[in-house]
PDB file of C-alpha atoms in Angstrom:
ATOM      1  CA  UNK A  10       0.285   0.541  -9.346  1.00  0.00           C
ATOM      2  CA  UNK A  11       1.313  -2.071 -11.716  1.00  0.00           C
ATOM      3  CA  UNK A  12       0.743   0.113 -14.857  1.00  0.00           C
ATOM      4  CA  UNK A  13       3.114   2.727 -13.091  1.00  0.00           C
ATOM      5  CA  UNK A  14       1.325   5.661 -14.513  1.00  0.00           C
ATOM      6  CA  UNK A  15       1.616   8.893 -12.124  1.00  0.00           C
ATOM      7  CA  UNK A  16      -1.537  10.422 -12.700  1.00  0.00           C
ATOM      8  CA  UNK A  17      -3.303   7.150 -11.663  1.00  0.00           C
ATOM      9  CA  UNK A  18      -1.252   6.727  -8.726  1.00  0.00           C
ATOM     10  CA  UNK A  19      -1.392  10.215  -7.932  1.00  0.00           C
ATOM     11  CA  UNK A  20      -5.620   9.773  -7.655  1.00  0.00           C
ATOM     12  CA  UNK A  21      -4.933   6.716  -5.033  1.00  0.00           C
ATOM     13  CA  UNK A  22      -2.598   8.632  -2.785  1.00  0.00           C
ATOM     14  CA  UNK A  23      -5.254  11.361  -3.386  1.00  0.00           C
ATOM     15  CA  UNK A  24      -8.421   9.200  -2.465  1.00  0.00           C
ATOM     16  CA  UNK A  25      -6.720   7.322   0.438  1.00  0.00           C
ATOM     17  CA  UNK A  26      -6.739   3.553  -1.311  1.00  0.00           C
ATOM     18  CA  UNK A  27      -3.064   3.291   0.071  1.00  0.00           C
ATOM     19  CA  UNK A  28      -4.547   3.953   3.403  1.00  0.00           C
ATOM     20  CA  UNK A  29      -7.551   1.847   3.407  1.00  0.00           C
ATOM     21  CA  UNK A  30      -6.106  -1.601   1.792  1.00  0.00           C
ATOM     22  CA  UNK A  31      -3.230  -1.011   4.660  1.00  0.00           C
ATOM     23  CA  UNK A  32      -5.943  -0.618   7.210  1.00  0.00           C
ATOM     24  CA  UNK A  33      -7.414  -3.364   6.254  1.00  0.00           C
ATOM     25  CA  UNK A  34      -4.546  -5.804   5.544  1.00  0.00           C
ATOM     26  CA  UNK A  35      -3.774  -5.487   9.294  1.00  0.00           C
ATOM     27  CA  UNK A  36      -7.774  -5.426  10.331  1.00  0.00           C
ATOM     28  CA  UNK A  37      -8.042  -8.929   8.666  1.00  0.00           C
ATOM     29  CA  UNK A  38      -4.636 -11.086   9.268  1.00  0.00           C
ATOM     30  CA  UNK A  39      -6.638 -14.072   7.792  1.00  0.00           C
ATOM     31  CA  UNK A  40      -8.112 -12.464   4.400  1.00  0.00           C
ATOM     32  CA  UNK A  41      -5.988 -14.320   1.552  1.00  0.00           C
ATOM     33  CA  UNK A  42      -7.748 -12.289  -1.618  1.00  0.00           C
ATOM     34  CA  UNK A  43      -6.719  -9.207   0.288  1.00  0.00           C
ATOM     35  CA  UNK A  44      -2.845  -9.987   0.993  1.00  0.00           C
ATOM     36  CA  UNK A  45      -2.855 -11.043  -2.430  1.00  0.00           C
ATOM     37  CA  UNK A  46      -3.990  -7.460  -3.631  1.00  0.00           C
ATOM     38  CA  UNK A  47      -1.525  -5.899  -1.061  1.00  0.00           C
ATOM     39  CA  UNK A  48       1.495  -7.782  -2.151  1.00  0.00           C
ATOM     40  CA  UNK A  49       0.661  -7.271  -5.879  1.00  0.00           C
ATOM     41  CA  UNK A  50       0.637  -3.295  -5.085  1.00  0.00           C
ATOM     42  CA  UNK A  51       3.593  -3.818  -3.078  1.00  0.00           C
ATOM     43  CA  UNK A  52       5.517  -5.539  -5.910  1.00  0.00           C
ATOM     44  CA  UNK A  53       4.053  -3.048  -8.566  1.00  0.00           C
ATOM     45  CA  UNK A  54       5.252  -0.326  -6.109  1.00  0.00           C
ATOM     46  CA  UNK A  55       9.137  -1.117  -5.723  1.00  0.00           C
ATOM     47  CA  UNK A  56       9.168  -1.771  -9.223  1.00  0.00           C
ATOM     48  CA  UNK A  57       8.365   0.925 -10.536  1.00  0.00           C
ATOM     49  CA  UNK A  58      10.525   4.202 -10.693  1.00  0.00           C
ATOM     50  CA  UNK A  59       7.457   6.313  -9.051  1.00  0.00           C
ATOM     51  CA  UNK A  60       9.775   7.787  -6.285  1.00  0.00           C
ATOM     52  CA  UNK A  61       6.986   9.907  -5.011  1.00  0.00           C
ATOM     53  CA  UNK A  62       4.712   6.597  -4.305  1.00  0.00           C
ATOM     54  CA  UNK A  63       7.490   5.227  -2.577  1.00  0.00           C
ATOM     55  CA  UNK A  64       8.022   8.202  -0.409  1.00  0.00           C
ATOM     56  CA  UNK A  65       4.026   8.368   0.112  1.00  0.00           C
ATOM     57  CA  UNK A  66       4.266   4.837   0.987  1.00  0.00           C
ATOM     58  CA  UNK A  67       7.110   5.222   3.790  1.00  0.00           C
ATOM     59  CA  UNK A  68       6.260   8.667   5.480  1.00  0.00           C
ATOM     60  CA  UNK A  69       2.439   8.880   4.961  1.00  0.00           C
ATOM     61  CA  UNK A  70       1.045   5.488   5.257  1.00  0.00           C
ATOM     62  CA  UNK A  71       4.060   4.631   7.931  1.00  0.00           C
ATOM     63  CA  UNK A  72       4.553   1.126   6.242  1.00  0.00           C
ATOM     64  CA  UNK A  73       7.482   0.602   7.947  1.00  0.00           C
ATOM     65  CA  UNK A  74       6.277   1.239  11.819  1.00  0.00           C
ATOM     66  CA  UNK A  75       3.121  -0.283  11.043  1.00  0.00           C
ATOM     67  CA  UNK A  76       5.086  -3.542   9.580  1.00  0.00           C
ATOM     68  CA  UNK A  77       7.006  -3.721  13.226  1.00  0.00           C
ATOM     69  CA  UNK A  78       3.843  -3.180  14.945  1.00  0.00           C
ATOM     70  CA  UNK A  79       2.225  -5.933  13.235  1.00  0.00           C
ATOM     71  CA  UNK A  80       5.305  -8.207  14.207  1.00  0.00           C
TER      72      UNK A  80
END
């Protein structure tokens, strides 16, 4: 996500890695490494001018309702 190259973030949204570190960030409130890898996608992501990820992010991996959820 950092590099902000389409084609590689295309083959995340594709393989469900969005999905899965989300899914896990909530799984495991205590996991440091793994908030640290979700806030450096999460930086990378708003960014960078990939307005598709940030669409993915919002409608497909519900970021925002799972965010209130979690609060």
């Amino acid at each position: 996500v950092k590099v902000n190259c389409r084609a590689i973030n295309a083959v995340l949204m594709k393989q469900g890695v969005f999905h899965t570190v989300l899914d896990l960030f909530f799984q495991y409130a205590w996991h440091n490494f793994l908030h640290l890898v979700l806030d450096q996608m999460m930086v990378g992501l708003l960014a960078g001018a990939d307005l598709e990820l940030k669409k993915f992010m919002i409608s497909e991996c519900k970021l925002p309702q799972r965010l209130m959820q979690a609060s």
